[in-house]
Coordinates of C-alpha atoms and ligand atoms in Angstrom, one line a residue:
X1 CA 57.6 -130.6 -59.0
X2 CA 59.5 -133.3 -61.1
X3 CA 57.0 -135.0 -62.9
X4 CA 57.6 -138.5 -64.4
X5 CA 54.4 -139.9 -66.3
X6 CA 51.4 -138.1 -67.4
X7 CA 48.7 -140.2 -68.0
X8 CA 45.7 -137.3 -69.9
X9 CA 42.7 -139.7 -69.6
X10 CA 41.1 -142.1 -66.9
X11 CA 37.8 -143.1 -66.2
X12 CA 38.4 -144.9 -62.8
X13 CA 40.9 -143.2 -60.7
X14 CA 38.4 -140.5 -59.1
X15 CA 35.2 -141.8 -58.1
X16 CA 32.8 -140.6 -60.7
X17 CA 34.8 -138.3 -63.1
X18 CA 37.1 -138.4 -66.0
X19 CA 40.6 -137.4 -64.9
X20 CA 44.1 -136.7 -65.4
X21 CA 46.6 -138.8 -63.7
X22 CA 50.3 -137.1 -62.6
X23 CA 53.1 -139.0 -61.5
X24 CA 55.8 -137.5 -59.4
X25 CA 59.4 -138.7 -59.6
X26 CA 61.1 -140.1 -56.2
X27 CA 59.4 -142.7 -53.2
X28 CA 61.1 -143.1 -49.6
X29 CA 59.7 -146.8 -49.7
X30 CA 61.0 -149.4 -51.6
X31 CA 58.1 -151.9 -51.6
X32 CA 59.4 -155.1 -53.3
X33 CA 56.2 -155.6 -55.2
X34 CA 56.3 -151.8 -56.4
X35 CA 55.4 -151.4 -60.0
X36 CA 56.9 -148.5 -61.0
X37 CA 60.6 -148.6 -60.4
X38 CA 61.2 -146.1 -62.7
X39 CA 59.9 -143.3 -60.8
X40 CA 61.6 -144.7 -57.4
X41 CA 65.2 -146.2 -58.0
X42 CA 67.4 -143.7 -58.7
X43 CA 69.3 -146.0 -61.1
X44 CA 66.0 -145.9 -62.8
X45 CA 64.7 -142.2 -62.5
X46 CA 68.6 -141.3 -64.3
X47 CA 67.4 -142.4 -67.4
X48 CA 63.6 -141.0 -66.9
X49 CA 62.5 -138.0 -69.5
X50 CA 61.0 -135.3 -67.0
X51 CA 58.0 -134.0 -68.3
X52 CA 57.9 -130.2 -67.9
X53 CA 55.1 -129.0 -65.5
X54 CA 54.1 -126.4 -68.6
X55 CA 53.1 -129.4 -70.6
X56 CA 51.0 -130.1 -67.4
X57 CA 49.3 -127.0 -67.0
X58 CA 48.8 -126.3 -71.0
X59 CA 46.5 -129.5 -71.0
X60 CA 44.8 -128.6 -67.9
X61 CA 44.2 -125.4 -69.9
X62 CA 43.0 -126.9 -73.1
X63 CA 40.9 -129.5 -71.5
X64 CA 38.6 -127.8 -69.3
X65 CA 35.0 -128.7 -68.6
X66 CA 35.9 -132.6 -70.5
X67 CA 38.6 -133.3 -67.9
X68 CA 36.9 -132.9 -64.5
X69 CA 39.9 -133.7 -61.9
X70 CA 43.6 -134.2 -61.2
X71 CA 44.9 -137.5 -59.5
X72 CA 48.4 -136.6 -58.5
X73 CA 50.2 -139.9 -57.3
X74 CA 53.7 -141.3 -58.0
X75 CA 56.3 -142.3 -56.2
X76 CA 55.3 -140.6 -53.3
X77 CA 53.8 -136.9 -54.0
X78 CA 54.6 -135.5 -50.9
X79 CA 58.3 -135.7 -51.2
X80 CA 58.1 -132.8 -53.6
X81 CA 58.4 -129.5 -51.5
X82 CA 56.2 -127.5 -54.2
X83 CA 53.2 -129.9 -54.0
X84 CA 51.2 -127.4 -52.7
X85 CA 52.0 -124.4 -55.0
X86 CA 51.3 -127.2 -57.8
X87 CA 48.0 -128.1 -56.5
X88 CA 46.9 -124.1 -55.6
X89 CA 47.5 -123.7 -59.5
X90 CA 45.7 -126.8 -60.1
X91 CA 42.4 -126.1 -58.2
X92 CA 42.2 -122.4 -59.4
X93 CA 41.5 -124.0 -62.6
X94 CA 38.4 -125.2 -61.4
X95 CA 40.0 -128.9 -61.5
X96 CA 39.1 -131.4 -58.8
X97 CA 42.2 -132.8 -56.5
X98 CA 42.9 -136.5 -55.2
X99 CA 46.3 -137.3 -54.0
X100 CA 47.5 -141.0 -53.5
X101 CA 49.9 -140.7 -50.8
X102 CA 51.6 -143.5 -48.6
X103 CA 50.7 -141.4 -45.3
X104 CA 54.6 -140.7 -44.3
X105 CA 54.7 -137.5 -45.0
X106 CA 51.7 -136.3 -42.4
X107 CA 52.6 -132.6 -42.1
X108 CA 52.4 -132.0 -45.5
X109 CA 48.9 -134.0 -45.6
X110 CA 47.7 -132.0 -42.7
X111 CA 48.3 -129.3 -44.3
X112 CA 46.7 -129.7 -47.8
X113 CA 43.4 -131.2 -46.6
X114 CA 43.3 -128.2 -43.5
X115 CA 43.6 -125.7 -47.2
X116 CA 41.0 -127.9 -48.5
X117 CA 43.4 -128.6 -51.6
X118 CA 42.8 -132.3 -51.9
X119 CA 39.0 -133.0 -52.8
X120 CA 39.9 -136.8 -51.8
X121 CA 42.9 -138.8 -50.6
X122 CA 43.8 -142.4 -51.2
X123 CA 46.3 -143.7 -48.6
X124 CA 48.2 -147.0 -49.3
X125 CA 48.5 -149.3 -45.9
X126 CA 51.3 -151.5 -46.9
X127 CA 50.6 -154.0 -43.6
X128 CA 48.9 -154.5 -40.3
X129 CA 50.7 -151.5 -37.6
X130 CA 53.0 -153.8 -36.3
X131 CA 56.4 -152.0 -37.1
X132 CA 58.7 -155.6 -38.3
X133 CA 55.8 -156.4 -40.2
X134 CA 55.4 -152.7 -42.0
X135 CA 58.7 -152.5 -42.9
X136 CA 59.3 -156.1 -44.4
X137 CA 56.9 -154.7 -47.1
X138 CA 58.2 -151.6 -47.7
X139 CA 61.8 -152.5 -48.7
X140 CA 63.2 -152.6 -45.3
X141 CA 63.6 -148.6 -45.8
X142 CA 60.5 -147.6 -42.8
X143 CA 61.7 -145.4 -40.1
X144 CA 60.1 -144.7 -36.3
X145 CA 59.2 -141.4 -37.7
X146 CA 57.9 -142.5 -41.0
X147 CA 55.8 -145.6 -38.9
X148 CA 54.3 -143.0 -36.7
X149 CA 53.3 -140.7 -39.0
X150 CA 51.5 -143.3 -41.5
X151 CA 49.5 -143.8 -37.8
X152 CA 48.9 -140.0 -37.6
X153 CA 48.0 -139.8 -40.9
X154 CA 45.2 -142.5 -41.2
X155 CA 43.4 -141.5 -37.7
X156 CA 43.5 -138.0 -39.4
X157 CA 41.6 -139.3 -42.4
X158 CA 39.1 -141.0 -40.1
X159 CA 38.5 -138.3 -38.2
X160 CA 38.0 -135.4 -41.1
X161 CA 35.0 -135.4 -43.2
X162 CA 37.2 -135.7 -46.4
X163 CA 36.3 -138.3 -48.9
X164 CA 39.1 -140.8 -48.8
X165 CA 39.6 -144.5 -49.2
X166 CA 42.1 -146.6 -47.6
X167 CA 43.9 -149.8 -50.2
X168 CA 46.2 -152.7 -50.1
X169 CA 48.1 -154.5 -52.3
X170 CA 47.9 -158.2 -51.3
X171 CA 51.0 -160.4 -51.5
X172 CA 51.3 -163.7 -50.6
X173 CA 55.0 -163.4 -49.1
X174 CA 54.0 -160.5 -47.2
X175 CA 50.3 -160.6 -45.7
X176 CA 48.7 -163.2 -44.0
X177 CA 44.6 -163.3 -43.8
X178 CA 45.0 -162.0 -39.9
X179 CA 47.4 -158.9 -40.8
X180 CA 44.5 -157.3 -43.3
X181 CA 42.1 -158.0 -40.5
X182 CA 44.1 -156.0 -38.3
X183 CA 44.4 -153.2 -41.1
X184 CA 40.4 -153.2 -41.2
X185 CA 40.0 -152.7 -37.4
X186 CA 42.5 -150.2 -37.8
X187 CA 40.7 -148.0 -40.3
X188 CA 37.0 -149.0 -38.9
X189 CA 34.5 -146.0 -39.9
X190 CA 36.2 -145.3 -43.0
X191 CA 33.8 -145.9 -45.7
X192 CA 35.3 -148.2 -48.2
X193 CA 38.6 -150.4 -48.3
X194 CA 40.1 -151.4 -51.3
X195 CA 42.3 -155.0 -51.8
X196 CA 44.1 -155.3 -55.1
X197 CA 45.8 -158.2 -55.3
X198 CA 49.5 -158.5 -56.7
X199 CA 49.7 -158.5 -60.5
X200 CA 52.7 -161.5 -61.3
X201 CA 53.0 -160.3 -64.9
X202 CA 54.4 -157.1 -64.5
X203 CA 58.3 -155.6 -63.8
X204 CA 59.0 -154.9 -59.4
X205 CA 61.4 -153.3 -58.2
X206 CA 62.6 -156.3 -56.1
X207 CA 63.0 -158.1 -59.2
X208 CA 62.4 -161.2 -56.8
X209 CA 59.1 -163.1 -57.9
X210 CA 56.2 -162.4 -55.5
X211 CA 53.1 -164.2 -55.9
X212 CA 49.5 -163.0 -55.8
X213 CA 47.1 -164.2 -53.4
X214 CA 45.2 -167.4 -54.4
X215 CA 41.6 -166.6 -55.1
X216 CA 40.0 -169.0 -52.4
X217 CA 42.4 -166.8 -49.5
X218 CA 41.0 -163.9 -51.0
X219 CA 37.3 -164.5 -50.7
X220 CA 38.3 -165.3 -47.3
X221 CA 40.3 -162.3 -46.2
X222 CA 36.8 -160.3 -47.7
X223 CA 34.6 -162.6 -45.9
X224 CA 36.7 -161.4 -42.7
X225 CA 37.1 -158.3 -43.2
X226 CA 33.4 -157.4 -44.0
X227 CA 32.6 -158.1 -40.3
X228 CA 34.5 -154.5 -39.8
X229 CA 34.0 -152.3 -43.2
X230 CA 32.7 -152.0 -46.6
X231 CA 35.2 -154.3 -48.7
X232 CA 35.8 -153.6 -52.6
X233 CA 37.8 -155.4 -55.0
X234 CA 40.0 -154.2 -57.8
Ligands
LIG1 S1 54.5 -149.1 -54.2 FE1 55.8 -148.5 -52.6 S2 57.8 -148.0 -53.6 FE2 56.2 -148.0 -55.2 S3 55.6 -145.9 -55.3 FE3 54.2 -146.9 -53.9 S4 55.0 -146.5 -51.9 FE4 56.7 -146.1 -53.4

């Protein structure tokens, strides 16, 4: 596992209990509104300090019973071929698992929710299914492959009785109030989506400015997009 960031405390990134946050070095997107280039640009990850997954697993070992669950996100998680030895070790701690995963990778998302290794996934939908559209926002980088398993991968959410949640990042130059409508019919009988909108103030990998949604098109979009699902805000 190469392991980039290690954040030891969070109270809101699993629903309900204190956590641990990993991040894993290395993303196949390139979404221009991505904030953390350092663990996707490989110009970037160069000069990145690789936290050695010993430090990891001493914590986890030092910590038990105040630090309830591991939220493994990154870059994308799945890239990393020993995810699932990392997570075995994980859960036979007696640590709760989410992984925040951008759906390309379905096999290896299959796989860890049919072990019952993930206690609850959060998929990223970047755009509505329409393939142009999807890869605009990602960087330009999507594949047919990639496309079709990001649909795989969220009608195998809806169909499992796995906690999960589904999220977008709203941007102005990329999403229009009809695309995240189309998302929400898309991931109907999921419990909850989550919109976050775009944060202006912080360093993107584009390095091109992006601009958040304004707040009267975002009560909008959640007026819509209540007719089909449970909307939060973050
Ligand atoms: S925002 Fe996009 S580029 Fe950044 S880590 Fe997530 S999927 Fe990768």
């Amino acid at each position: 596992m190469k392991i980039g960031g290690f954040q030891k405390l969070s109270l809101i990134d699993y629903p309900g209990k204190v956590s641990c946050i990993v991040f894993t070095i290395g993303c196949n997107f390139r979404c221009p509104y991505c904030y953390v280039p350092q663990l996707v640009l490989p110009e970037q990850i160069k000069k990145l300090k690789e936290i050695p997954i010993t430090e990891i697993f001493s914590f986890l070992q030092k910590n038990k019973g105040l630090n309830e669950a591991v939220v493994i996100t990154g870059g994308e998680p799945t890239l990393q071929p020993d995810l699932p030895e990392f997570i075995r070790r994980v859960k036979a701690m007696g640590y709760l698992v989410a992984l925040e995963t951008n759906g390309t990778n379905f096999e290896m998302l299959k796989n860890l929710i049919e072990e019952k290794l993930v206690d609850y996934v959060e998929m990223d939908i970047k755009n509505k299914l329409d393939f142009e559209k999807y890869n605009l926002t990602v960087g330009s980088v999507l594949t047919e492959e990639m496309f079709e398993n990001i649909k795989k991968s969220i009608k195998f959410l809806l169909k499992r009785n796995l906690p999960h949640e589904f999220r977008t990042t709203l941007v102005k130059e990329f999403h229009e109030i009809d695309d995240v409508i189309e998302i929400a019919k898309a991931i109907k009988g999921s419990e909850v989506y989550y919109l976050q909108n775009f944060k202006a103030d912080v360093e993107i990998i584009g390095g091109k400015k992006l601009t958040p949604m304004d707040e009267e098109t975002l009560k909008e979009i959640v007026k819509e997009v209540s007719n089909f699902i449970r909307v939060v805000r973050r």
